[in-house]
mmCIF file of C-alpha atoms and ligand atoms in Angstrom:
data_model
loop_
_atom_site.group_PDB
_atom_site.id
_atom_site.type_symbol
_atom_site.label_atom_id
_atom_site.label_comp_id
_atom_site.label_asym_id
_atom_site.label_seq_id
_atom_site.Cartn_x
_atom_site.Cartn_y
_atom_site.Cartn_z
ATOM 1 C CA MET A 1 157.129 101.862 89.162
ATOM 2 C CA ALA A 2 154.767 99.336 90.555
ATOM 3 C CA LYS A 3 151.416 97.681 90.403
ATOM 4 C CA ILE A 4 149.458 98.597 93.522
ATOM 5 C CA THR A 5 147.053 96.054 94.995
ATOM 6 C CA LEU A 6 144.427 96.814 97.629
ATOM 7 C CA ASP A 7 143.424 93.595 99.322
ATOM 8 C CA ASN A 8 140.375 93.586 101.577
ATOM 9 C CA LEU A 9 141.167 97.141 102.517
ATOM 10 C CA ALA A 10 138.919 99.192 104.801
ATOM 11 C CA HIS A 11 139.404 102.122 107.122
ATOM 12 C CA SER A 12 137.613 103.653 110.075
ATOM 13 C CA TYR A 13 138.825 106.701 111.973
ATOM 14 C CA LEU A 14 137.033 105.359 115.054
ATOM 15 C CA PRO A 15 138.854 103.117 117.535
ATOM 16 C CA ASN A 16 135.995 100.610 117.762
ATOM 17 C CA PRO A 17 133.947 100.738 114.573
ATOM 18 C CA LYS A 18 130.590 98.997 114.878
ATOM 19 C CA GLY A 19 128.802 98.938 111.550
ATOM 20 C CA GLU A 20 129.579 99.868 107.972
ATOM 21 C CA ASP A 21 128.591 103.490 108.631
ATOM 22 C CA ASP A 22 131.599 103.855 110.904
ATOM 23 C CA PHE A 23 133.986 103.222 108.004
ATOM 24 C CA ALA A 24 135.293 106.160 105.929
ATOM 25 C CA LEU A 25 136.489 103.546 103.460
ATOM 26 C CA LYS A 26 134.365 100.441 102.954
ATOM 27 C CA GLU A 27 135.919 97.121 101.977
ATOM 28 C CA LEU A 28 137.882 97.505 98.784
ATOM 29 C CA ASN A 29 139.679 95.058 96.492
ATOM 30 C CA HIS A 30 141.472 96.584 93.589
ATOM 31 C CA ASP A 31 144.573 96.549 91.361
ATOM 32 C CA TRP A 32 146.069 99.786 90.063
ATOM 33 C CA VAL A 33 147.899 98.628 86.951
ATOM 34 C CA ASP A 34 151.557 99.596 86.649
ATOM 35 C CA GLY A 35 152.058 102.644 84.472
ATOM 36 C CA GLU A 36 148.436 103.728 84.091
ATOM 37 C CA ALA A 37 147.090 107.215 84.768
ATOM 38 C CA TYR A 38 144.059 107.073 87.053
ATOM 39 C CA ALA A 39 141.713 109.684 88.377
ATOM 40 C CA LEU A 40 139.920 109.185 91.676
ATOM 41 C CA LEU A 41 136.699 111.138 91.329
ATOM 42 C CA GLY A 42 133.993 111.840 93.874
ATOM 43 C CA ALA A 43 132.247 114.471 95.964
ATOM 44 C CA SER A 44 133.837 115.981 99.042
ATOM 45 C CA GLY A 45 133.942 113.591 102.009
ATOM 46 C CA CYS A 46 133.589 110.344 100.031
ATOM 47 C CA GLY A 47 136.993 109.022 101.121
ATOM 48 C CA LYS A 48 139.412 110.041 98.351
ATOM 49 C CA SER A 49 142.126 111.483 100.589
ATOM 50 C CA THR A 50 141.735 108.615 103.026
ATOM 51 C CA LEU A 51 142.448 106.125 100.244
ATOM 52 C CA LEU A 52 145.370 108.133 98.868
ATOM 53 C CA ASN A 53 146.959 108.525 102.302
ATOM 54 C CA ILE A 54 146.678 104.789 102.897
ATOM 55 C CA ILE A 55 148.483 104.110 99.616
ATOM 56 C CA SER A 56 151.270 106.551 100.474
ATOM 57 C CA GLY A 57 151.573 105.315 104.061
ATOM 58 C CA LEU A 58 150.510 108.488 105.865
ATOM 59 C CA LEU A 59 147.622 106.461 107.235
ATOM 60 C CA HIS A 60 147.513 102.817 108.296
ATOM 61 C CA PRO A 61 144.314 100.989 107.344
ATOM 62 C CA SER A 62 142.192 99.397 110.058
ATOM 63 C CA GLN A 63 141.734 96.334 107.861
ATOM 64 C CA GLY A 64 143.383 94.640 104.880
ATOM 65 C CA ARG A 65 146.668 94.863 102.994
ATOM 66 C CA ILE A 66 148.440 97.026 100.404
ATOM 67 C CA LEU A 67 150.891 95.392 98.019
ATOM 68 C CA PHE A 68 153.412 97.031 95.692
ATOM 69 C CA ASP A 69 154.256 94.428 93.036
ATOM 70 C CA ASP A 70 153.172 91.666 95.442
ATOM 71 C CA LYS A 71 155.338 92.990 98.281
ATOM 72 C CA ASP A 72 153.288 93.703 101.394
ATOM 73 C CA VAL A 73 153.854 97.357 102.381
ATOM 74 C CA THR A 74 150.850 97.714 104.694
ATOM 75 C CA HIS A 75 153.042 98.610 107.639
ATOM 76 C CA ALA A 76 156.002 100.068 105.746
ATOM 77 C CA PRO A 77 156.705 103.753 106.446
ATOM 78 C CA THR A 78 156.172 106.369 103.741
ATOM 79 C CA THR A 79 159.897 106.675 102.975
ATOM 80 C CA GLU A 80 160.189 102.980 102.127
ATOM 81 C CA ARG A 81 157.294 103.156 99.666
ATOM 82 C CA ASN A 82 159.145 105.478 97.322
ATOM 83 C CA ILE A 83 156.107 107.530 96.404
ATOM 84 C CA ALA A 84 155.727 111.190 95.493
ATOM 85 C CA GLN A 85 152.599 112.880 96.814
ATOM 86 C CA VAL A 86 151.295 116.361 96.087
ATOM 87 C CA PHE A 87 148.640 117.823 98.362
ATOM 88 C CA GLN A 88 145.834 120.302 97.882
ATOM 89 C CA PHE A 89 147.762 123.093 99.587
ATOM 90 C CA PRO A 90 151.434 123.971 99.049
ATOM 91 C CA VAL A 91 154.128 122.249 101.076
ATOM 92 C CA VAL A 92 157.353 124.182 100.446
ATOM 93 C CA TYR A 93 160.413 125.264 102.396
ATOM 94 C CA ASP A 94 159.921 129.014 102.736
ATOM 95 C CA THR A 95 163.565 129.828 103.477
ATOM 96 C CA MET A 96 164.845 127.944 100.423
ATOM 97 C CA THR A 97 164.960 129.214 96.857
ATOM 98 C CA VAL A 98 162.640 127.762 94.246
ATOM 99 C CA ARG A 99 165.655 125.922 92.810
ATOM 100 C CA ASP A 100 166.566 124.322 96.151
ATOM 101 C CA ASN A 101 162.962 123.376 96.791
ATOM 102 C CA LEU A 102 162.807 121.555 93.455
ATOM 103 C CA ALA A 103 166.217 119.965 93.951
ATOM 104 C CA PHE A 104 165.447 118.780 97.472
ATOM 105 C CA PRO A 105 163.958 115.331 96.700
ATOM 106 C CA LEU A 106 166.888 114.579 94.352
ATOM 107 C CA ARG A 107 169.674 115.776 96.668
ATOM 108 C CA ASN A 108 167.979 113.906 99.475
ATOM 109 C CA ARG A 109 168.591 110.691 97.552
ATOM 110 C CA GLY A 110 172.159 111.581 96.678
ATOM 111 C CA ALA A 111 171.728 112.426 92.990
ATOM 112 C CA ASP A 112 174.810 114.003 91.369
ATOM 113 C CA ALA A 113 174.936 117.758 90.940
ATOM 114 C CA ALA A 114 174.947 117.846 87.143
ATOM 115 C CA TYR A 115 171.870 115.659 86.953
ATOM 116 C CA VAL A 116 170.113 117.749 89.626
ATOM 117 C CA ALA A 117 170.824 120.979 87.754
ATOM 118 C CA GLN A 118 169.560 119.573 84.470
ATOM 119 C CA ARG A 119 166.456 117.972 85.945
ATOM 120 C CA VAL A 120 165.521 121.058 87.980
ATOM 121 C CA GLN A 121 165.764 123.151 84.811
ATOM 122 C CA GLN A 122 163.488 120.721 82.988
ATOM 123 C CA ILE A 123 160.861 120.736 85.761
ATOM 124 C CA ALA A 124 161.039 124.528 86.118
ATOM 125 C CA ALA A 125 160.171 124.770 82.420
ATOM 126 C CA MET A 126 157.204 122.432 82.892
ATOM 127 C CA ILE A 127 155.737 124.509 85.711
ATOM 128 C CA GLY A 128 156.644 127.817 84.053
ATOM 129 C CA MET A 129 159.041 129.008 86.775
ATOM 130 C CA GLU A 130 162.392 129.142 84.976
ATOM 131 C CA ASP A 131 162.860 132.828 85.676
ATOM 132 C CA MET A 132 162.079 132.473 89.370
ATOM 133 C CA LEU A 133 164.581 129.774 90.299
ATOM 134 C CA ASN A 134 166.687 132.055 92.464
ATOM 135 C CA ARG A 135 163.780 133.573 94.392
ATOM 136 C CA LYS A 136 163.084 132.518 97.942
ATOM 137 C CA ALA A 137 159.787 130.646 98.257
ATOM 138 C CA ARG A 138 158.782 133.001 101.053
ATOM 139 C CA GLY A 139 156.669 135.821 99.698
ATOM 140 C CA LEU A 140 155.520 133.970 96.594
ATOM 141 C CA ALA A 141 151.781 133.782 95.943
ATOM 142 C CA ALA A 142 149.852 130.623 96.854
ATOM 143 C CA ASP A 143 149.604 129.437 93.255
ATOM 144 C CA ALA A 144 153.348 129.873 92.692
ATOM 145 C CA LYS A 145 154.016 127.861 95.834
ATOM 146 C CA GLN A 146 151.627 125.186 94.668
ATOM 147 C CA LYS A 147 153.495 124.977 91.367
ATOM 148 C CA ILE A 148 156.675 124.359 93.361
ATOM 149 C CA SER A 149 154.889 121.575 95.267
ATOM 150 C CA LEU A 150 153.789 120.086 91.982
ATOM 151 C CA GLY A 151 157.313 120.363 90.593
ATOM 152 C CA ARG A 152 158.744 118.658 93.665
ATOM 153 C CA GLY A 153 156.259 115.851 93.170
ATOM 154 C CA MET A 154 157.336 115.390 89.566
ATOM 155 C CA VAL A 155 161.097 115.820 89.903
ATOM 156 C CA ARG A 156 162.059 112.233 90.705
ATOM 157 C CA GLU A 157 161.976 109.749 87.861
ATOM 158 C CA ASP A 158 162.439 106.655 90.015
ATOM 159 C CA VAL A 159 159.249 106.675 92.116
ATOM 160 C CA ASN A 160 156.826 103.752 92.411
ATOM 161 C CA ALA A 161 153.865 106.035 91.910
ATOM 162 C CA LEU A 162 152.821 109.669 91.818
ATOM 163 C CA LEU A 163 149.820 110.653 93.919
ATOM 164 C CA PHE A 164 148.048 113.982 93.496
ATOM 165 C CA ASP A 165 145.380 115.095 95.956
ATOM 166 C CA GLU A 166 143.362 117.884 94.293
ATOM 167 C CA PRO A 167 146.645 119.620 93.433
ATOM 168 C CA LEU A 168 145.188 122.391 91.285
ATOM 169 C CA THR A 169 142.675 123.795 93.772
ATOM 170 C CA VAL A 170 144.549 127.078 94.327
ATOM 171 C CA ILE A 171 145.681 127.463 90.694
ATOM 172 C CA ASP A 172 143.874 129.829 88.328
ATOM 173 C CA PRO A 173 141.763 128.222 85.543
ATOM 174 C CA HIS A 174 144.109 128.855 82.614
ATOM 175 C CA MET A 175 147.167 127.575 84.455
ATOM 176 C CA LYS A 176 145.124 124.575 85.595
ATOM 177 C CA TRP A 177 144.686 123.461 82.027
ATOM 178 C CA GLU A 178 148.361 124.078 81.303
ATOM 179 C CA LEU A 179 149.572 122.102 84.323
ATOM 180 C CA ARG A 180 147.199 119.238 83.661
ATOM 181 C CA THR A 181 148.610 119.017 80.157
ATOM 182 C CA GLN A 182 152.125 118.935 81.637
ATOM 183 C CA LEU A 183 151.159 116.128 84.007
ATOM 184 C CA LYS A 184 149.793 114.179 81.080
ATOM 185 C CA SER A 185 152.972 114.620 79.065
ATOM 186 C CA LEU A 186 155.009 113.624 82.108
ATOM 187 C CA HIS A 187 152.955 110.461 82.208
ATOM 188 C CA HIS A 188 153.572 109.750 78.532
ATOM 189 C CA GLU A 189 157.279 110.376 78.952
ATOM 190 C CA PHE A 190 157.955 108.334 82.082
ATOM 191 C CA GLY A 191 154.958 106.039 82.348
ATOM 192 C CA HIS A 192 154.609 106.393 86.104
ATOM 193 C CA THR A 193 151.603 104.927 87.842
ATOM 194 C CA MET A 194 149.630 108.082 88.628
ATOM 195 C CA ILE A 195 146.580 108.579 90.806
ATOM 196 C CA TYR A 196 144.994 111.992 90.525
ATOM 197 C CA VAL A 197 142.285 112.909 93.023
ATOM 198 C CA THR A 198 139.645 115.417 92.020
ATOM 199 C CA HIS A 199 135.976 116.285 92.539
ATOM 200 C CA ASP A 200 135.841 117.780 89.025
ATOM 201 C CA GLN A 201 134.640 115.407 86.294
ATOM 202 C CA THR A 202 136.226 117.423 83.476
ATOM 203 C CA GLU A 203 139.581 117.255 85.197
ATOM 204 C CA ALA A 204 139.199 113.507 85.773
ATOM 205 C CA LEU A 205 138.005 112.677 82.275
ATOM 206 C CA THR A 206 140.678 114.726 80.506
ATOM 207 C CA PHE A 207 143.570 113.536 82.652
ATOM 208 C CA ALA A 208 143.031 109.842 83.108
ATOM 209 C CA ASP A 209 142.977 106.624 81.085
ATOM 210 C CA LYS A 210 140.778 105.149 83.795
ATOM 211 C CA VAL A 211 138.558 106.869 86.310
ATOM 212 C CA ALA A 212 137.630 105.391 89.686
ATOM 213 C CA VAL A 213 134.384 106.944 90.860
ATOM 214 C CA MET A 214 133.940 106.999 94.636
ATOM 215 C CA PHE A 215 130.693 107.383 96.504
ATOM 216 C CA ASP A 216 130.199 107.105 100.240
ATOM 217 C CA GLY A 217 133.468 105.291 100.987
ATOM 218 C CA ARG A 218 133.284 102.937 98.013
ATOM 219 C CA VAL A 219 134.793 102.793 94.556
ATOM 220 C CA VAL A 220 131.480 102.248 92.747
ATOM 221 C CA GLN A 221 133.011 102.001 89.277
ATOM 222 C CA MET A 222 136.416 101.949 87.657
ATOM 223 C CA GLY A 223 136.387 102.451 83.935
ATOM 224 C CA THR A 224 137.328 104.429 80.868
ATOM 225 C CA PRO A 225 135.458 107.703 80.376
ATOM 226 C CA GLN A 226 133.437 105.949 77.662
ATOM 227 C CA GLU A 227 132.440 103.085 79.965
ATOM 228 C CA LEU A 228 131.348 105.529 82.662
ATOM 229 C CA PHE A 229 129.273 107.350 80.111
ATOM 230 C CA GLU A 230 127.693 104.364 78.371
ATOM 231 C CA ARG A 231 127.068 101.979 81.228
ATOM 232 C CA PRO A 232 127.189 103.579 84.650
ATOM 233 C CA GLU A 233 127.365 100.684 87.117
ATOM 234 C CA HIS A 234 125.739 102.772 89.853
ATOM 235 C CA THR A 235 123.135 105.535 89.630
ATOM 236 C CA PHE A 236 125.632 107.871 91.311
ATOM 237 C CA VAL A 237 128.042 107.454 88.378
ATOM 238 C CA GLY A 238 125.242 108.275 85.966
ATOM 239 C CA TYR A 239 124.258 111.315 87.930
ATOM 240 C CA PHE A 240 127.783 112.576 88.738
ATOM 241 C CA ILE A 241 129.251 112.166 85.246
ATOM 242 C CA GLY A 242 127.776 114.015 82.308
ATOM 243 C CA SER A 243 126.285 117.462 82.081
ATOM 244 C CA PRO A 244 123.557 117.249 82.806
ATOM 245 C CA GLY A 245 123.804 113.809 84.416
ATOM 246 C CA MET A 246 121.678 110.747 83.726
ATOM 247 C CA ASN A 247 117.888 110.912 84.095
ATOM 248 C CA VAL A 248 116.654 108.446 86.719
ATOM 249 C CA LEU A 249 113.011 107.351 86.984
ATOM 250 C CA ASN A 250 111.248 104.863 89.208
ATOM 251 C CA ALA A 251 110.085 101.923 87.120
ATOM 252 C CA GLU A 252 108.612 98.445 87.263
ATOM 253 C CA VAL A 253 110.555 96.173 84.970
ATOM 254 C CA THR A 254 109.553 92.814 83.526
ATOM 255 C CA GLY A 255 111.570 91.351 80.688
ATOM 256 C CA ASP A 256 111.933 93.939 77.941
ATOM 257 C CA ARG A 257 109.218 96.302 79.239
ATOM 258 C CA ALA A 258 109.168 98.979 81.890
ATOM 259 C CA MET A 259 106.105 100.639 83.396
ATOM 260 C CA ILE A 260 106.767 104.225 84.439
ATOM 261 C CA ALA A 261 103.834 105.846 86.249
ATOM 262 C CA GLY A 262 101.344 103.977 84.087
ATOM 263 C CA THR A 263 103.144 104.417 80.759
ATOM 264 C CA GLN A 264 104.748 101.421 79.110
ATOM 265 C CA VAL A 265 108.268 101.813 77.728
ATOM 266 C CA ALA A 266 109.976 99.287 75.436
ATOM 267 C CA LEU A 267 113.524 98.528 76.604
ATOM 268 C CA GLY A 268 114.846 96.635 73.597
ATOM 269 C CA ARG A 269 116.614 94.118 75.842
ATOM 270 C CA ASP A 270 115.477 91.583 78.439
ATOM 271 C CA PHE A 271 116.296 92.618 82.009
ATOM 272 C CA GLY A 272 114.553 89.685 83.723
ATOM 273 C CA ALA A 273 112.568 90.604 86.830
ATOM 274 C CA PRO A 274 114.697 92.879 89.012
ATOM 275 C CA THR A 275 113.557 93.400 92.594
ATOM 276 C CA GLY A 276 114.191 96.017 95.273
ATOM 277 C CA LYS A 277 114.159 99.687 94.300
ATOM 278 C CA VAL A 278 114.005 99.493 90.510
ATOM 279 C CA GLU A 279 114.942 102.510 88.391
ATOM 280 C CA LEU A 280 115.445 103.299 84.734
ATOM 281 C CA GLY A 281 118.446 105.452 83.892
ATOM 282 C CA VAL A 282 118.911 107.199 80.568
ATOM 283 C CA ARG A 283 121.276 109.992 79.681
ATOM 284 C CA PRO A 284 119.928 113.235 78.170
ATOM 285 C CA GLU A 285 121.882 112.317 75.006
ATOM 286 C CA PHE A 286 119.597 109.271 74.542
ATOM 287 C CA THR A 287 116.388 111.057 75.491
ATOM 288 C CA ARG A 288 114.217 112.520 72.686
ATOM 289 C CA LEU A 289 111.357 114.980 72.479
ATOM 290 C CA THR A 290 108.514 113.961 70.223
ATOM 291 C CA SER A 291 105.190 115.296 68.982
ATOM 292 C CA GLU A 292 103.949 111.755 68.374
ATOM 293 C CA ASP A 293 101.482 110.012 70.618
ATOM 294 C CA THR A 294 104.062 107.848 72.362
ATOM 295 C CA GLY A 295 106.325 108.033 75.396
ATOM 296 C CA LEU A 296 106.094 109.919 78.679
ATOM 297 C CA PRO A 297 104.038 113.114 78.850
ATOM 298 C CA VAL A 298 106.176 115.987 80.139
ATOM 299 C CA THR A 299 106.037 119.689 80.855
ATOM 300 C CA ILE A 300 108.910 121.724 79.442
ATOM 301 C CA LYS A 301 110.253 124.113 82.062
ATOM 302 C CA ARG A 302 113.169 125.738 80.317
ATOM 303 C CA ILE A 303 115.392 125.526 77.237
ATOM 304 C CA GLU A 304 119.097 126.345 77.601
ATOM 305 C CA ASP A 305 121.222 127.008 74.549
ATOM 306 C CA VAL A 306 124.778 125.991 75.408
ATOM 307 C CA GLY A 307 126.183 126.445 71.901
ATOM 308 C CA ARG A 308 126.919 122.926 70.717
ATOM 309 C CA HIS A 309 123.373 121.823 71.608
ATOM 310 C CA LYS A 310 120.301 122.756 73.585
ATOM 311 C CA ILE A 311 119.391 121.356 76.981
ATOM 312 C CA VAL A 312 115.667 120.993 77.525
ATOM 313 C CA ARG A 313 114.675 120.923 81.189
ATOM 314 C CA ALA A 314 111.420 119.032 81.497
ATOM 315 C CA ASP A 315 109.301 117.672 84.306
ATOM 316 C CA PHE A 316 107.595 114.312 84.423
ATOM 317 C CA GLU A 317 105.176 114.052 87.357
ATOM 318 C CA GLY A 318 107.553 115.914 89.651
ATOM 319 C CA THR A 319 110.737 114.208 88.428
ATOM 320 C CA PRO A 320 113.130 116.396 86.435
ATOM 321 C CA LEU A 321 114.047 115.028 83.005
ATOM 322 C CA ASN A 322 116.695 116.556 80.772
ATOM 323 C CA VAL A 323 116.921 116.206 77.010
ATOM 324 C CA ILE A 324 119.865 117.147 74.813
ATOM 325 C CA VAL A 325 118.709 118.418 71.442
ATOM 326 C CA GLU A 326 121.354 118.725 68.758
ATOM 327 C CA GLU A 327 122.066 122.068 67.171
ATOM 328 C CA GLY A 328 119.787 122.822 64.218
ATOM 329 C CA ARG A 329 116.935 120.617 65.432
ATOM 330 C CA GLU A 330 113.648 122.419 65.915
ATOM 331 C CA ILE A 331 111.803 122.277 69.208
ATOM 332 C CA SER A 332 108.083 122.865 68.647
ATOM 333 C CA PRO A 333 105.335 123.458 71.234
ATOM 334 C CA ASP A 334 103.576 120.217 70.291
ATOM 335 C CA MET A 335 106.567 118.177 71.437
ATOM 336 C CA THR A 336 105.076 117.179 74.744
ATOM 337 C CA ARG A 337 106.348 113.655 75.077
ATOM 338 C CA ILE A 338 109.656 112.019 75.701
ATOM 339 C CA THR A 339 111.018 108.746 74.365
ATOM 340 C CA PHE A 340 114.237 106.897 75.049
ATOM 341 C CA ASP A 341 116.720 105.423 72.648
ATOM 342 C CA PRO A 342 116.768 101.775 73.912
ATOM 343 C CA ALA A 343 120.544 101.508 73.317
ATOM 344 C CA GLY A 344 121.042 104.172 75.982
ATOM 345 C CA VAL A 345 118.731 102.704 78.625
ATOM 346 C CA ASN A 346 120.129 101.140 81.800
ATOM 347 C CA ILE A 347 118.135 99.451 84.540
ATOM 348 C CA TYR A 348 119.089 99.667 88.232
ATOM 349 C CA ALA A 349 118.080 97.628 91.261
ATOM 350 C CA ASP A 350 118.914 99.284 94.590
ATOM 351 C CA SER A 351 121.183 101.711 92.702
ATOM 352 C CA TRP A 352 123.287 99.003 90.980
ATOM 353 C CA ARG A 353 123.087 98.274 87.265
ATOM 354 C CA VAL A 354 121.236 95.144 86.163
ATOM 355 C CA ALA A 355 122.912 93.408 83.217
ATOM 356 C CA PRO A 356 120.447 92.591 80.442
ATOM 357 C CA LYS A 357 120.287 89.020 79.135
ATOM 358 C CA GLY A 358 123.109 88.347 76.700
ATOM 359 C CA ASP A 359 125.196 91.236 78.074
ATOM 360 C CA ALA A 360 128.871 90.269 78.266
ATOM 361 C CA ALA A 361 129.503 92.130 81.523
HETATM 362 P P1 LIG B 401 137.575 113.360 100.529
HETATM 363 O O1 LIG B 401 139.049 113.455 100.367
HETATM 364 O O2 LIG B 401 136.914 112.540 99.475
HETATM 365 O O3 LIG B 401 136.928 114.700 100.660
HETATM 366 P P2 LIG B 401 138.206 112.213 103.134
HETATM 367 O O4 LIG B 401 138.955 110.972 102.828
HETATM 368 O O5 LIG B 401 138.987 113.403 103.562
HETATM 369 O O6 LIG B 401 137.256 112.574 101.895
HETATM 370 O O7 LIG B 401 137.135 111.905 104.265
HETATM 371 C C1 LIG B 401 136.291 110.773 104.267
HETATM 372 C C2 LIG B 401 135.494 110.758 105.565
HETATM 373 O O8 LIG B 401 136.368 110.554 106.662
HETATM 374 C C3 LIG B 401 134.736 112.050 105.849
HETATM 375 O O9 LIG B 401 133.517 111.713 106.442
HETATM 376 C C4 LIG B 401 135.650 112.770 106.812
HETATM 377 O O10 LIG B 401 134.911 113.610 107.663
HETATM 378 C C5 LIG B 401 136.284 111.633 107.593
HETATM 379 N N1 LIG B 401 137.653 111.967 108.044
HETATM 380 C C6 LIG B 401 138.684 112.368 107.247
HETATM 381 N N2 LIG B 401 139.804 112.553 107.977
HETATM 382 C C7 LIG B 401 139.477 112.273 109.257
HETATM 383 C C8 LIG B 401 140.205 112.273 110.485
HETATM 384 N N3 LIG B 401 141.499 112.580 110.536
HETATM 385 N N4 LIG B 401 139.542 111.910 111.599
HETATM 386 C C9 LIG B 401 138.232 111.574 111.557
HETATM 387 N N5 LIG B 401 137.492 111.551 110.441
HETATM 388 C C10 LIG B 401 138.093 111.888 109.302
HETATM 389 MG MG1 LIG B 402 140.295 115.136 100.190
#
């Protein structure tokens, strides 16, 4: 197991990249702490696979270095990195049995037969394929093959890191949950450094201790699920995480006041005088409907009852605003204004969070 350091890393698929736009991965400096379970979360095309393939050595970066425990492996081949990687689609040997597929990475490294037999049995139980060990992989359904791929990724105990690239895409929803739970218990048992790529926030937030959110070739925030929820460092994090995501409104901010389309809003904290494109972000959980004569006037478009709470879809001068109303709270027709709980308000300048005065971060 190892700490993985990305030093000044960047990657372009073009031979002669000109500007930043030509880079699939923009400059990145980051440590992946030894033994932690990470999720790499972002929309399709933001650079997740590119980053993962650079860590595993399938791809060589156009700039910067990768270190495993301070050893430079930037130009080391995949085999020397001692990493297990599972891809989105199954990679199995069709002519081999399930058992031989699972045993392959162990036999390849000269493990003794008794250990191989015992370990294969253990992994087969984790992926729910104990009664299929003697079947040839050929002819198995895509999800069964993907479970074999997953099992092969997990079979070795001596890897530096385990990398998963959207490994549950072809697996049915119930099994997804089951396998994710197995991956988590594998992490607790062996404490491997794990990086799990997904575009699904639920998957990321339930699997990982820390989530790295990627947007447009950048890791815009790395944090615990709670940090991503409470203080999104970038408007994309606010919008991408949460359901519904953070409300974002154009604002003019001076000190502890914001002006939003002519209405003054108290912020509770002093944000100085941010410049550029200034926005106020507040999650639906910290947004309230009121019948009092204060706050932003809105039009309610729709109320959705999702069981645990209601989601009110409102409109403020053409900008959608969502409010989460706890179960049992009445929503009356005279509630035509919206206020924000100052503790849940974040201010952004050019999409990046502005730290209020006295804020530790
Ligand atoms: P993700 O895994 O987040 O969906 P990728 O890392 O696959 O994103 O892709 C990031 C960007 O790099 C995308 O714009 C994609 O089109 C581009 N890209 C990925 N692979 C290649 C490649 N082999 N050659 C050229 N461009 C690529
Ligand atoms: Mg990908």
